[in-house]
Amino acid sequence: MREDAEFWLDHVLEVHTGLPGFAAPGAVPRPCFDPDRTTLRQRYATKAAELRAAHHQVSAGTVERKRLAWLREGVWGLVDKRSLRTTTAYGRVDEQVVRLLLRIHRRYERRSIGTRSRFFELLSRACWRKFKKRAEKLMPSRATFYRLLDRLGIACGRDTARSRRDDGNRPEPPFTLPMATALGEQVQIDTTSLDLKGIDEAGRVVSLELTAAIDVVSRSVLAAVVRPKSTGVKAGSGSRRHGGRATKGRGRAAAAG
């Protein structure tokens, strides 16, 4: 860190005053860094080009940020603070936000909080109410929030129900990896929902799903079909829905392969 700060100090001083820190008494600025002949923008660009010629990947914007940081904080502003960052048991999420998250989770302990997405929105609104203008800085991104839930072992209501359903449809172990050595020897067919809407033959707006056949060896898509999303079937009025991920497009996709 010290070497980095010393490196930048000489360059920042030359941009700011026209002379680097190691300049001898009575030295005069180089014409390209003379404050009386050049603007700050010109000196930023010149210094960046000079550093790039010396194999340092630096832009004029970086030089400007370093100079402004030096003016605000002195030499400390030139230190690369990424190496000083520490993580907690919750990653880099502020502990105040974690406490707020746990409070919301306890509030919904006896009733479903819904999806992770709804939990994220609840936390966001709570942060804005509690922290006001600081909320934008304290609130984690959606991806960080999801990782934090995993770290804390929190499963949202619908996520838990989905896990139970998936576990109920899962075959008994042990599982074996597909083994294929030739093209077309094994083809995997799967269906996934699309975040799209379409119009069916009757002119109704419907959700869509994609079914694709993928060759195991080459991982290439052999065939694919987009069709209205299957709703699954029930064996009886009291049974739960089965086959919600099935599609009539499977046969056509497999035949095309």
Coordinates of N, CA and C in Angstrom, one line a residue:
M1 N 0.8 -1.2 0.0 CA 0.0 0.0 0.0 C 0.9 1.3 0.0
R2 N 2.0 1.2 0.7 CA 2.8 2.4 0.8 C 3.5 2.7 -0.5
E3 N 3.9 1.6 -1.2 CA 4.5 1.8 -2.5 C 3.5 2.4 -3.5
D4 N 2.3 1.9 -3.4 CA 1.2 2.4 -4.3 C 1.0 3.9 -4.1
A5 N 0.9 4.3 -2.8 CA 0.7 5.7 -2.5 C 1.8 6.6 -2.9
E6 N 3.0 6.1 -2.7 CA 4.2 6.9 -3.1 C 4.3 7.1 -4.6
F7 N 3.9 6.0 -5.3 CA 3.9 6.0 -6.8 C 2.9 7.1 -7.3
W8 N 1.7 7.1 -6.7 CA 0.7 8.1 -7.2 C 1.0 9.5 -6.7
L9 N 1.6 9.6 -5.6 CA 1.9 11.0 -5.0 C 2.7 11.8 -6.0
D10 N 3.8 11.3 -6.6 CA 4.6 12.0 -7.5 C 3.8 12.4 -8.7
H11 N 3.0 11.5 -9.3 CA 2.2 11.8 -10.5 C 1.1 12.8 -10.2
V12 N 0.5 12.7 -9.1 CA -0.6 13.6 -8.7 C 0.0 15.0 -8.5
L13 N 1.1 15.1 -7.8 CA 1.8 16.4 -7.6 C 2.1 17.1 -8.9
E14 N 2.6 16.3 -9.9 CA 3.0 16.9 -11.1 C 1.8 17.4 -11.9
V15 N 0.7 16.7 -11.8 CA -0.6 17.2 -12.4 C -1.1 18.4 -11.7
H16 N -1.0 18.4 -10.4 CA -1.5 19.5 -9.6 C -0.7 20.8 -9.7
T17 N 0.6 20.6 -9.5 CA 1.5 21.8 -9.4 C 2.4 22.0 -10.6
G18 N 2.6 20.9 -11.4 CA 3.5 21.0 -12.5 C 4.8 20.3 -12.2
L19 N 5.1 20.0 -10.9 CA 6.4 19.4 -10.5 C 6.1 18.1 -9.7
P20 N 6.8 17.0 -10.0 CA 6.7 15.8 -9.2 C 7.3 16.0 -7.8
G21 N 7.1 15.1 -6.9 CA 7.6 15.2 -5.5 C 9.1 15.2 -5.4
F22 N 9.7 14.5 -6.4 CA 11.2 14.3 -6.3 C 11.9 15.5 -7.1
A23 N 11.2 16.5 -7.5 CA 11.8 17.6 -8.3 C 12.8 18.3 -7.4
A24 N 14.0 18.7 -8.0 CA 15.0 19.4 -7.3 C 14.6 20.9 -7.1
P25 N 15.2 21.5 -6.1 CA 14.9 23.0 -5.9 C 15.2 23.8 -7.1
G26 N 14.3 24.7 -7.5 CA 14.6 25.5 -8.7 C 14.1 24.9 -10.0
A27 N 13.6 23.7 -10.0 CA 13.2 23.0 -11.2 C 12.0 23.7 -11.7
V28 N 11.8 23.6 -13.0 CA 10.7 24.2 -13.7 C 9.8 23.1 -14.3
P29 N 8.5 23.3 -14.4 CA 7.6 22.2 -14.9 C 7.9 21.9 -16.4
R30 N 7.7 20.7 -16.8 CA 7.7 20.4 -18.2 C 6.6 21.1 -18.9
P31 N 6.8 21.5 -20.1 CA 5.7 22.3 -20.8 C 4.4 21.6 -20.8
C32 N 4.3 20.3 -20.9 CA 3.0 19.6 -21.0 C 2.3 19.6 -19.6
F33 N 3.1 19.9 -18.5 CA 2.5 19.9 -17.2 C 2.5 21.3 -16.6
D34 N 2.9 22.3 -17.3 CA 3.0 23.7 -16.8 C 1.5 24.2 -16.6
P35 N 1.1 24.5 -15.3 CA -0.2 25.0 -15.1 C -0.5 26.3 -15.8
D36 N 0.5 27.1 -16.1 CA 0.3 28.4 -16.8 C 0.0 28.2 -18.3
R37 N 0.3 27.0 -18.9 CA 0.2 26.7 -20.3 C -0.9 25.7 -20.6
T38 N -1.2 24.9 -19.6 CA -2.2 23.8 -19.9 C -3.3 23.8 -18.9
T39 N -4.4 23.2 -19.3 CA -5.6 23.0 -18.4 C -5.4 21.7 -17.6
L40 N -6.2 21.6 -16.6 CA -6.2 20.3 -15.8 C -6.6 19.1 -16.7
R41 N -7.6 19.3 -17.6 CA -8.0 18.2 -18.4 C -6.9 17.8 -19.3
Q42 N -6.1 18.7 -19.8 CA -5.0 18.4 -20.7 C -3.9 17.6 -19.9
R43 N -3.7 18.0 -18.6 CA -2.7 17.4 -17.8 C -3.2 16.0 -17.4
Y44 N -4.5 15.8 -17.1 CA -5.0 14.5 -16.9 C -4.7 13.5 -18.0
A45 N -5.0 14.0 -19.2 CA -4.9 13.2 -20.4 C -3.4 12.9 -20.7
T46 N -2.6 13.9 -20.5 CA -1.1 13.7 -20.7 C -0.5 12.7 -19.8
K47 N -0.9 12.8 -18.5 CA -0.4 11.9 -17.5 C -0.8 10.5 -17.7
A48 N -2.1 10.3 -18.1 CA -2.6 9.0 -18.4 C -1.9 8.4 -19.6
A49 N -1.6 9.2 -20.6 CA -0.9 8.6 -21.8 C 0.5 8.3 -21.4
E50 N 1.1 9.0 -20.6 CA 2.5 8.8 -20.1 C 2.6 7.5 -19.3
L51 N 1.6 7.2 -18.4 CA 1.6 6.0 -17.6 C 1.2 4.8 -18.5
R52 N 0.4 5.0 -19.5 CA 0.1 3.8 -20.4 C 1.3 3.4 -21.2
A53 N 2.1 4.4 -21.6 CA 3.3 4.1 -22.3 C 4.3 3.4 -21.4
A54 N 4.2 3.5 -20.1 CA 5.0 2.8 -19.1 C 4.3 1.5 -18.7
H55 N 3.3 1.1 -19.4 CA 2.6 -0.2 -19.2 C 1.7 -0.2 -17.9
H56 N 1.2 1.0 -17.6 CA 0.2 1.0 -16.5 C -1.2 1.3 -17.2
Q57 N -2.1 0.5 -16.9 CA -3.5 0.7 -17.5 C -4.2 1.7 -16.8
V58 N -4.1 3.0 -17.2 CA -4.6 4.1 -16.5 C -5.4 5.0 -17.5
S59 N -6.5 5.5 -17.1 CA -7.3 6.5 -17.9 C -7.1 7.9 -17.3
A60 N -7.6 8.9 -18.1 CA -7.5 10.2 -17.6 C -8.5 10.4 -16.4
G61 N -9.6 9.6 -16.4 CA -10.5 9.6 -15.3 C -9.9 9.1 -14.0
T62 N -9.1 8.1 -14.1 CA -8.4 7.5 -12.9 C -7.4 8.6 -12.3
V63 N -6.7 9.3 -13.2 CA -5.8 10.3 -12.7 C -6.6 11.4 -12.0
E64 N -7.7 11.8 -12.6 CA -8.5 12.8 -11.9 C -9.0 12.4 -10.6
R65 N -9.5 11.1 -10.5 CA -10.0 10.6 -9.2 C -8.9 10.6 -8.2
K66 N -7.7 10.2 -8.6 CA -6.6 10.1 -7.6 C -6.2 11.5 -7.1
R67 N -6.2 12.5 -8.0 CA -5.9 13.9 -7.6 C -7.0 14.4 -6.6
L68 N -8.3 14.2 -6.9 CA -9.3 14.7 -6.1 C -9.3 14.0 -4.7
A69 N -9.0 12.6 -4.7 CA -8.9 11.9 -3.4 C -7.7 12.5 -2.6
W70 N -6.6 12.8 -3.3 CA -5.5 13.4 -2.5 C -5.8 14.8 -1.9
L71 N -6.6 15.6 -2.7 CA -7.0 16.9 -2.1 C -7.9 16.7 -0.9
R72 N -8.8 15.6 -0.9 CA -9.7 15.4 0.2 C -9.0 14.8 1.4
E73 N -8.2 13.8 1.2 CA -7.7 13.0 2.3 C -6.2 13.0 2.4
G74 N -5.5 13.7 1.6 CA -4.0 13.6 1.6 C -3.5 12.3 1.0
V75 N -2.4 11.8 1.5 CA -1.8 10.6 1.0 C -2.7 9.4 1.2
W76 N -3.5 9.4 2.3 CA -4.4 8.3 2.6 C -5.4 8.1 1.4
G77 N -5.7 9.2 0.7 CA -6.6 9.1 -0.4 C -6.0 8.3 -1.6
L78 N -4.7 8.2 -1.6 CA -4.0 7.5 -2.7 C -3.9 6.0 -2.4
V79 N -4.2 5.5 -1.2 CA -4.1 4.1 -0.9 C -5.3 3.3 -1.5
D80 N -4.9 2.2 -2.1 CA -5.9 1.3 -2.6 C -6.6 0.6 -1.4
K81 N -7.8 1.0 -1.1 CA -8.5 0.5 0.1 C -9.2 -0.9 0.0
R82 N -9.1 -1.4 -1.2 CA -9.8 -2.7 -1.4 C -9.1 -3.8 -0.6
S83 N -7.8 -3.7 -0.3 CA -7.2 -4.7 0.5 C -7.5 -4.6 2.0
L84 N -8.1 -3.4 2.4 CA -8.5 -3.2 3.8 C -9.9 -3.6 4.1
R85 N -10.7 -4.0 3.1 CA -12.1 -4.4 3.3 C -12.1 -5.7 4.0
T86 N -13.0 -5.8 4.9 CA -13.1 -7.1 5.7 C -14.6 -7.6 5.5
T87 N -14.7 -8.9 5.7 CA -16.1 -9.5 5.6 C -16.5 -10.0 6.9
T88 N -17.8 -10.1 7.1 CA -18.3 -10.6 8.4 C -19.0 -11.9 8.1
A89 N -19.7 -12.5 9.1 CA -20.4 -13.7 8.9 C -21.5 -13.6 7.9
Y90 N -21.9 -12.3 7.7 CA -23.0 -12.0 6.7 C -22.4 -11.5 5.4
G91 N -21.1 -11.7 5.1 CA -20.6 -11.2 3.9 C -20.3 -9.7 4.1
R92 N -20.6 -8.9 3.1 CA -20.4 -7.4 3.2 C -21.7 -6.7 3.5
V93 N -22.7 -7.4 3.8 CA -24.0 -6.7 4.1 C -23.9 -6.1 5.5
D94 N -24.3 -4.8 5.7 CA -24.3 -4.2 6.9 C -25.1 -4.9 8.0
E95 N -24.5 -5.0 9.2 CA -25.2 -5.8 10.2 C -26.5 -5.2 10.6
Q96 N -26.7 -3.9 10.5 CA -28.0 -3.2 10.7 C -29.1 -3.8 9.8
V97 N -28.7 -4.0 8.5 CA -29.6 -4.5 7.6 C -29.9 -6.0 7.9
V98 N -28.9 -6.8 8.3 CA -29.1 -8.2 8.7 C -30.1 -8.3 9.8
R99 N -29.9 -7.4 10.8 CA -30.9 -7.4 12.0 C -32.3 -7.1 11.5
L100 N -32.4 -6.1 10.6 CA -33.7 -5.8 10.1 C -34.3 -6.9 9.3
L101 N -33.5 -7.6 8.6 CA -34.0 -8.8 7.8 C -34.5 -9.9 8.7
L102 N -33.8 -10.2 9.8 CA -34.2 -11.2 10.8 C -35.5 -10.8 11.5
R103 N -35.6 -9.5 11.7 CA -36.8 -9.0 12.4 C -38.1 -9.3 11.5
I104 N -37.9 -9.0 10.2 CA -39.0 -9.2 9.2 C -39.3 -10.7 9.1
H105 N -38.2 -11.5 9.1 CA -38.4 -13.0 9.0 C -39.2 -13.5 10.3
R106 N -38.9 -13.0 11.5 CA -39.6 -13.4 12.7 C -41.1 -13.0 12.6
R107 N -41.3 -11.8 12.0 CA -42.7 -11.3 12.0 C -43.5 -12.2 11.1
Y108 N -43.0 -12.8 10.1 CA -43.7 -13.7 9.2 C -43.5 -15.1 9.5
E109 N -43.0 -15.4 10.7 CA -42.6 -16.8 11.1 C -43.8 -17.7 11.0
R110 N -45.0 -17.3 11.4 CA -46.2 -18.1 11.5 C -47.0 -18.1 10.2
R111 N -46.7 -17.3 9.3 CA -47.4 -17.2 8.0 C -46.4 -17.0 6.9
S112 N -46.7 -17.4 5.7 CA -45.8 -17.4 4.6 C -45.4 -16.0 4.2
I113 N -44.1 -15.8 4.1 CA -43.6 -14.5 3.6 C -43.7 -14.4 2.1
G114 N -44.0 -15.5 1.4 CA -44.0 -15.5 0.0 C -42.7 -15.9 -0.6
T115 N -42.4 -15.4 -1.8 CA -41.2 -15.7 -2.5 C -40.0 -14.9 -2.0
R116 N -38.8 -15.2 -2.4 CA -37.6 -14.4 -2.1 C -37.8 -13.0 -2.6
S117 N -38.4 -12.9 -3.8 CA -38.5 -11.6 -4.4 C -39.4 -10.7 -3.5
R118 N -40.5 -11.3 -3.0 CA -41.3 -10.5 -2.1 C -40.6 -10.1 -0.8
F119 N -39.8 -11.0 -0.3 CA -39.0 -10.8 0.9 C -38.0 -9.6 0.6
F120 N -37.4 -9.6 -0.6 CA -36.5 -8.5 -0.9 C -37.2 -7.2 -0.9
E121 N -38.4 -7.1 -1.5 CA -39.2 -5.9 -1.5 C -39.6 -5.4 -0.1
L122 N -39.9 -6.4 0.8 CA -40.2 -6.0 2.2 C -39.0 -5.4 2.9
L123 N -37.9 -6.0 2.6 CA -36.6 -5.5 3.3 C -36.3 -4.1 2.7
S124 N -36.5 -3.9 1.4 CA -36.2 -2.7 0.8 C -37.0 -1.5 1.4
R125 N -38.3 -1.8 1.5 CA -39.2 -0.8 2.0 C -38.9 -0.5 3.5
A126 N -38.5 -1.5 4.3 CA -38.2 -1.3 5.7 C -36.9 -0.5 5.8
C127 N -35.9 -0.8 4.9 CA -34.7 0.0 4.9 C -34.9 1.5 4.6
W128 N -35.8 1.8 3.7 CA -36.1 3.2 3.4 C -36.8 3.9 4.5
R129 N -37.7 3.1 5.2 CA -38.3 3.7 6.4 C -37.3 4.0 7.5
K130 N -36.4 3.1 7.7 CA -35.5 3.2 8.9 C -34.3 4.0 8.6
F131 N -33.7 3.9 7.5 CA -32.4 4.5 7.2 C -32.5 5.8 6.3
K132 N -33.7 6.0 5.8 CA -33.9 7.2 4.9 C -32.9 7.2 3.8
K133 N -32.1 8.3 3.7 CA -31.2 8.5 2.5 C -30.1 7.5 2.5
R134 N -29.8 6.9 3.7 CA -28.7 5.9 3.7 C -29.1 4.6 3.2
A135 N -30.4 4.4 3.0 CA -30.9 3.1 2.5 C -30.3 2.7 1.2
E136 N -30.1 3.6 0.3 CA -29.6 3.3 -1.0 C -28.2 2.7 -0.9
K137 N -27.4 3.2 0.0 CA -26.1 2.6 0.2 C -26.1 1.3 1.0
L138 N -27.0 1.2 1.9 CA -27.0 0.0 2.8 C -27.7 -1.2 2.2
M139 N -28.7 -0.9 1.4 CA -29.5 -2.0 0.8 C -28.6 -2.9 -0.1
P140 N -28.5 -4.2 0.1 CA -27.7 -5.0 -0.8 C -28.5 -5.2 -2.1
S141 N -27.7 -5.7 -3.1 CA -28.3 -6.0 -4.4 C -29.2 -7.2 -4.3
R142 N -30.1 -7.5 -5.2 CA -30.9 -8.7 -5.2 C -30.1 -10.0 -5.1
A143 N -29.1 -10.1 -5.9 CA -28.2 -11.3 -5.9 C -27.6 -11.5 -4.5
T144 N -27.0 -10.4 -4.0 CA -26.4 -10.5 -2.7 C -27.4 -10.8 -1.6
F145 N -28.6 -10.3 -1.7 CA -29.7 -10.7 -0.7 C -30.0 -12.1 -0.8
Y146 N -30.1 -12.7 -2.0 CA -30.4 -14.1 -2.1 C -29.3 -15.0 -1.5
R147 N -28.0 -14.6 -1.8 CA -26.9 -15.3 -1.2 C -26.9 -15.2 0.4
L148 N -27.3 -14.0 0.9 CA -27.4 -13.9 2.3 C -28.5 -14.8 2.9
L149 N -29.6 -15.0 2.2 CA -30.6 -15.9 2.7 C -30.1 -17.3 2.8
D150 N -29.3 -17.7 1.8 CA -28.7 -19.0 1.8 C -27.7 -19.1 2.9
R151 N -27.0 -18.1 3.2 CA -26.0 -18.1 4.3 C -26.6 -18.2 5.6
L152 N -27.8 -17.6 5.8 CA -28.5 -17.6 7.0 C -29.4 -18.8 7.2
G153 N -29.6 -19.6 6.1 CA -30.4 -20.8 6.1 C -31.9 -20.5 6.1
I154 N -32.3 -19.3 5.5 CA -33.7 -18.9 5.4 C -34.3 -19.4 4.1
A155 N -35.3 -20.2 4.2 CA -36.1 -20.6 3.0 C -37.4 -20.0 3.1
C156 N -37.8 -19.2 2.0 CA -39.1 -18.6 2.0 C -40.2 -19.6 1.8
G157 N -41.5 -19.2 2.2 CA -42.6 -20.2 2.2 C -42.8 -21.0 0.9
R158 N -42.9 -20.3 -0.2 CA -43.1 -20.9 -1.5 C -41.9 -21.7 -1.9
D159 N -40.7 -21.2 -1.6 CA -39.5 -21.9 -2.0 C -39.5 -23.3 -1.2
T160 N -39.9 -23.3 0.1 CA -39.9 -24.5 0.8 C -40.9 -25.5 0.3
A161 N -42.1 -25.0 -0.1 CA -43.2 -25.8 -0.7 C -42.7 -26.4 -2.0
R162 N -42.0 -25.6 -2.8 CA -41.5 -26.1 -4.1 C -40.4 -27.2 -3.8
S163 N -39.6 -27.0 -2.8 CA -38.6 -28.0 -2.5 C -39.2 -29.3 -2.1
R164 N -40.3 -29.2 -1.3 CA -40.9 -30.5 -0.9 C -41.5 -31.2 -2.1
R165 N -42.1 -30.4 -3.0 CA -42.7 -31.0 -4.2 C -41.6 -31.7 -5.0
D166 N -40.5 -31.0 -5.2 CA -39.5 -31.5 -6.0 C -38.9 -32.8 -5.4
D167 N -38.7 -32.7 -4.0 CA -38.2 -33.9 -3.4 C -39.1 -35.1 -3.5
G168 N -40.4 -34.8 -3.5 CA -41.4 -35.9 -3.6 C -41.3 -36.6 -5.0
N169 N -40.9 -35.8 -6.0 CA -40.9 -36.4 -7.4 C -39.5 -36.9 -7.7
R170 N -38.5 -36.8 -6.8 CA -37.2 -37.2 -7.1 C -37.0 -38.7 -7.0
P171 N -36.3 -39.3 -7.9 CA -36.1 -40.8 -7.8 C -35.2 -41.1 -6.7
E172 N -35.2 -42.4 -6.2 CA -34.4 -42.9 -5.1 C -33.0 -42.9 -5.5
P173 N -32.0 -42.5 -4.6 CA -30.6 -42.7 -4.9 C -30.2 -44.2 -4.9
P174 N -29.1 -44.6 -5.4 CA -28.0 -43.7 -5.9 C -28.3 -43.2 -7.3
F175 N -27.8 -42.0 -7.6 CA -27.9 -41.5 -9.0 C -26.7 -41.8 -9.8
T176 N -26.8 -41.9 -11.1 CA -25.7 -42.2 -11.9 C -25.6 -41.1 -13.0
L177 N -24.4 -40.7 -13.3 CA -24.1 -39.7 -14.3 C -24.4 -40.3 -15.7
P178 N -24.9 -39.6 -16.6 CA -25.1 -40.1 -18.0 C -23.8 -40.3 -18.6
M179 N -23.6 -41.5 -19.2 CA -22.3 -41.8 -19.9 C -22.6 -42.0 -21.4
A180 N -22.0 -41.1 -22.2 CA -22.2 -41.2 -23.6 C -20.8 -40.9 -24.3
T181 N -20.5 -41.6 -25.4 CA -19.3 -41.4 -26.1 C -19.4 -41.0 -27.5
A182 N -20.7 -41.1 -28.1 CA -20.9 -40.9 -29.5 C -22.0 -39.9 -29.6
L183 N -22.0 -39.1 -30.7 CA -23.1 -38.1 -31.0 C -24.4 -38.9 -31.1
G184 N -25.4 -38.4 -30.5 CA -26.7 -38.9 -30.6 C -27.0 -40.2 -29.7
E185 N -25.9 -40.6 -29.0 CA -26.1 -41.8 -28.2 C -27.1 -41.6 -27.0
Q186 N -27.0 -40.4 -26.4 CA -27.9 -40.0 -25.4 C -28.4 -38.6 -25.6
V187 N -29.7 -38.4 -25.5 CA -30.3 -37.1 -25.7 C -31.1 -36.7 -24.5
Q188 N -30.9 -35.6 -23.9 CA -31.7 -35.1 -22.7 C -32.7 -34.2 -23.2
I189 N -34.0 -34.3 -22.7 CA -35.1 -33.5 -23.1 C -35.6 -32.8 -21.8
D190 N -35.7 -31.5 -21.8 CA -36.2 -30.9 -20.6 C -37.1 -29.7 -21.0
T191 N -37.9 -29.2 -20.1 CA -38.8 -28.1 -20.3 C -38.6 -27.1 -19.2
T192 N -38.7 -25.8 -19.7 CA -38.6 -24.7 -18.7 C -39.5 -23.6 -19.1
S193 N -40.0 -22.9 -18.1 CA -40.9 -21.8 -18.3 C -40.2 -20.6 -18.9
L194 N -40.9 -19.8 -19.7 CA -40.3 -18.6 -20.3 C -41.0 -17.3 -19.7
D195 N -40.2 -16.3 -19.4 CA -40.8 -15.0 -18.9 C -41.4 -14.3 -20.1
L196 N -42.2 -14.9 -20.9 CA -42.9 -14.3 -22.1 C -44.3 -14.7 -22.1
K197 N -45.1 -13.9 -22.8 CA -46.5 -14.3 -23.1 C -46.7 -14.4 -24.6
G198 N -47.7 -15.2 -25.0 CA -48.0 -15.4 -26.4 C -49.5 -15.5 -26.6
I199 N -49.9 -15.6 -27.8 CA -51.3 -15.8 -28.2 C -51.5 -17.1 -28.8
D200 N -52.4 -17.9 -28.2 CA -52.7 -19.2 -28.7 C -53.6 -19.2 -29.9
E201 N -54.0 -20.4 -30.4 CA -54.9 -20.5 -31.6 C -56.2 -19.8 -31.4
A202 N -56.7 -19.8 -30.1 CA -58.0 -19.1 -29.8 C -57.9 -17.6 -29.6
G203 N -56.7 -17.1 -29.7 CA -56.5 -15.7 -29.5 C -56.3 -15.3 -28.1
R204 N -56.1 -16.2 -27.2 CA -56.0 -15.9 -25.8 C -54.5 -15.7 -25.4
V205 N -54.2 -14.8 -24.5 CA -52.9 -14.5 -24.0 C -52.5 -15.7 -23.0
V206 N -51.4 -16.4 -23.3 CA -51.0 -17.5 -22.5 C -49.5 -17.4 -22.1
S207 N -49.2 -18.1 -21.0 CA -47.8 -18.2 -20.7 C -47.1 -19.3 -21.6
L208 N -45.8 -19.1 -21.8 CA -45.1 -20.0 -22.7 C -44.0 -20.8 -22.0
E209 N -43.7 -22.0 -22.6 CA -42.6 -22.8 -22.1 C -41.8 -23.3 -23.3
L210 N -40.5 -23.6 -23.0 CA -39.6 -24.1 -24.0 C -39.2 -25.5 -23.7
T211 N -39.3 -26.4 -24.7 CA -38.8 -27.8 -24.5 C -37.7 -28.0 -25.5
A212 N -36.6 -28.5 -25.1 CA -35.4 -28.6 -25.9 C -34.8 -30.0 -25.7
A213 N -34.3 -30.5 -26.9 CA -33.6 -31.8 -26.9 C -32.1 -31.5 -27.0
I214 N -31.2 -32.0 -26.1 CA -29.8 -31.6 -26.1 C -29.0 -32.9 -26.2
D215 N -28.0 -32.9 -27.1 CA -27.1 -34.0 -27.2 C -26.1 -34.0 -26.0
V216 N -26.0 -35.1 -25.3 CA -25.1 -35.2 -24.1 C -23.7 -34.9 -24.5
V217 N -23.2 -35.5 -25.6 CA -21.8 -35.4 -25.9 C -21.4 -34.0 -26.4
S218 N -22.1 -33.5 -27.4 CA -21.7 -32.2 -28.0 C -22.4 -31.0 -27.3
R219 N -23.4 -31.2 -26.4 CA -24.2 -30.2 -25.7 C -24.8 -29.3 -26.7
S220 N -25.1 -29.7 -27.9 CA -25.8 -28.9 -28.9 C -27.3 -29.2 -28.8
V221 N -28.1 -28.2 -29.2 CA -29.5 -28.3 -29.2 C -30.0 -29.0 -30.5
L222 N -30.6 -30.1 -30.4 CA -31.0 -30.9 -31.6 C -32.3 -30.4 -32.1
A223 N -33.2 -30.0 -31.1 CA -34.5 -29.6 -31.5 C -35.1 -28.8 -30.3
A224 N -36.0 -27.9 -30.6 CA -36.7 -27.1 -29.6 C -38.0 -26.7 -30.0
V225 N -38.9 -26.5 -29.1 CA -40.3 -26.1 -29.4 C -40.8 -25.2 -28.3
V226 N -41.5 -24.1 -28.7 CA -42.1 -23.2 -27.8 C -43.6 -23.4 -27.9
R227 N -44.3 -23.6 -26.8 CA -45.7 -23.8 -26.9 C -46.4 -23.2 -25.6
P228 N -47.7 -23.1 -25.5 CA -48.4 -22.7 -24.3 C -48.0 -23.6 -23.1
K229 N -47.8 -23.0 -22.0 CA -47.3 -23.8 -20.8 C -48.4 -24.8 -20.3
S230 N -48.0 -26.0 -20.1 CA -48.9 -27.0 -19.6 C -49.2 -26.7 -18.1
T231 N -50.4 -27.0 -17.8 CA -50.9 -26.8 -16.4 C -50.8 -28.0 -15.5
G232 N -50.5 -29.1 -16.1 CA -50.5 -30.4 -15.4 C -51.9 -31.0 -15.2
V233 N -52.0 -32.1 -14.6 CA -53.3 -32.8 -14.5 C -53.4 -33.3 -13.0
K234 N -54.7 -33.5 -12.6 CA -55.0 -34.0 -11.3 C -55.6 -35.3 -11.4
A235 N -55.2 -36.3 -10.5 CA -55.8 -37.6 -10.6 C -57.2 -37.6 -9.9
G236 N -57.5 -36.6 -9.1 CA -58.7 -36.5 -8.4 C -58.9 -35.1 -7.8
S237 N -60.1 -34.9 -7.2 CA -60.3 -33.5 -6.6 C -59.4 -33.3 -5.4
G238 N -59.0 -34.3 -4.7 CA -58.2 -34.1 -3.5 C -56.7 -34.3 -3.7
S239 N -56.3 -34.7 -4.9 CA -54.9 -34.9 -5.2 C -54.2 -33.7 -5.6
R240 N -52.9 -33.7 -5.4 CA -52.1 -32.5 -5.9 C -51.7 -32.7 -7.3
R241 N -51.4 -31.6 -7.9 CA -51.1 -31.6 -9.4 C -49.8 -32.3 -9.7
H242 N -49.9 -33.1 -10.7 CA -48.7 -33.8 -11.2 C -48.4 -33.4 -12.6
G243 N -47.1 -33.5 -13.0 CA -46.8 -33.3 -14.4 C -46.8 -31.8 -14.8
G244 N -46.7 -30.9 -13.9 CA -46.8 -29.5 -14.3 C -45.7 -29.0 -15.2
R245 N -44.6 -29.8 -15.3 CA -43.5 -29.4 -16.1 C -43.5 -30.2 -17.5
A246 N -44.6 -31.0 -17.7 CA -44.7 -31.7 -18.9 C -45.2 -30.9 -20.1
T247 N -45.0 -31.3 -21.3 CA -45.5 -30.5 -22.4 C -45.7 -31.5 -23.6
K248 N -46.7 -31.2 -24.3 CA -47.0 -32.0 -25.5 C -46.0 -31.9 -26.6
G249 N -45.1 -30.9 -26.4 CA -44.0 -30.6 -27.4 C -42.9 -31.6 -27.2
R250 N -42.9 -32.4 -26.2 CA -41.8 -33.3 -26.0 C -41.6 -34.3 -27.1
G251 N -42.7 -34.9 -27.5 CA -42.7 -35.9 -28.5 C -42.2 -35.4 -29.8
R252 N -42.6 -34.2 -30.2 CA -42.2 -33.6 -31.5 C -40.7 -33.2 -31.4
A253 N -40.2 -32.7 -30.2 CA -38.8 -32.4 -30.1 C -37.9 -33.6 -30.2
A254 N -38.4 -34.7 -29.5 CA -37.6 -35.9 -29.5 C -37.5 -36.5 -31.0
A255 N -38.7 -36.4 -31.7 CA -38.7 -37.0 -33.0 C -37.8 -36.2 -33.9
A256 N -37.7 -34.9 -33.7 CA -36.9 -34.1 -34.6 C -35.4 -34.4 -34.4
G257 N -35.0 -34.9 -33.2 CA -33.6 -35.2 -32.9 C -33.3 -36.5 -33.6

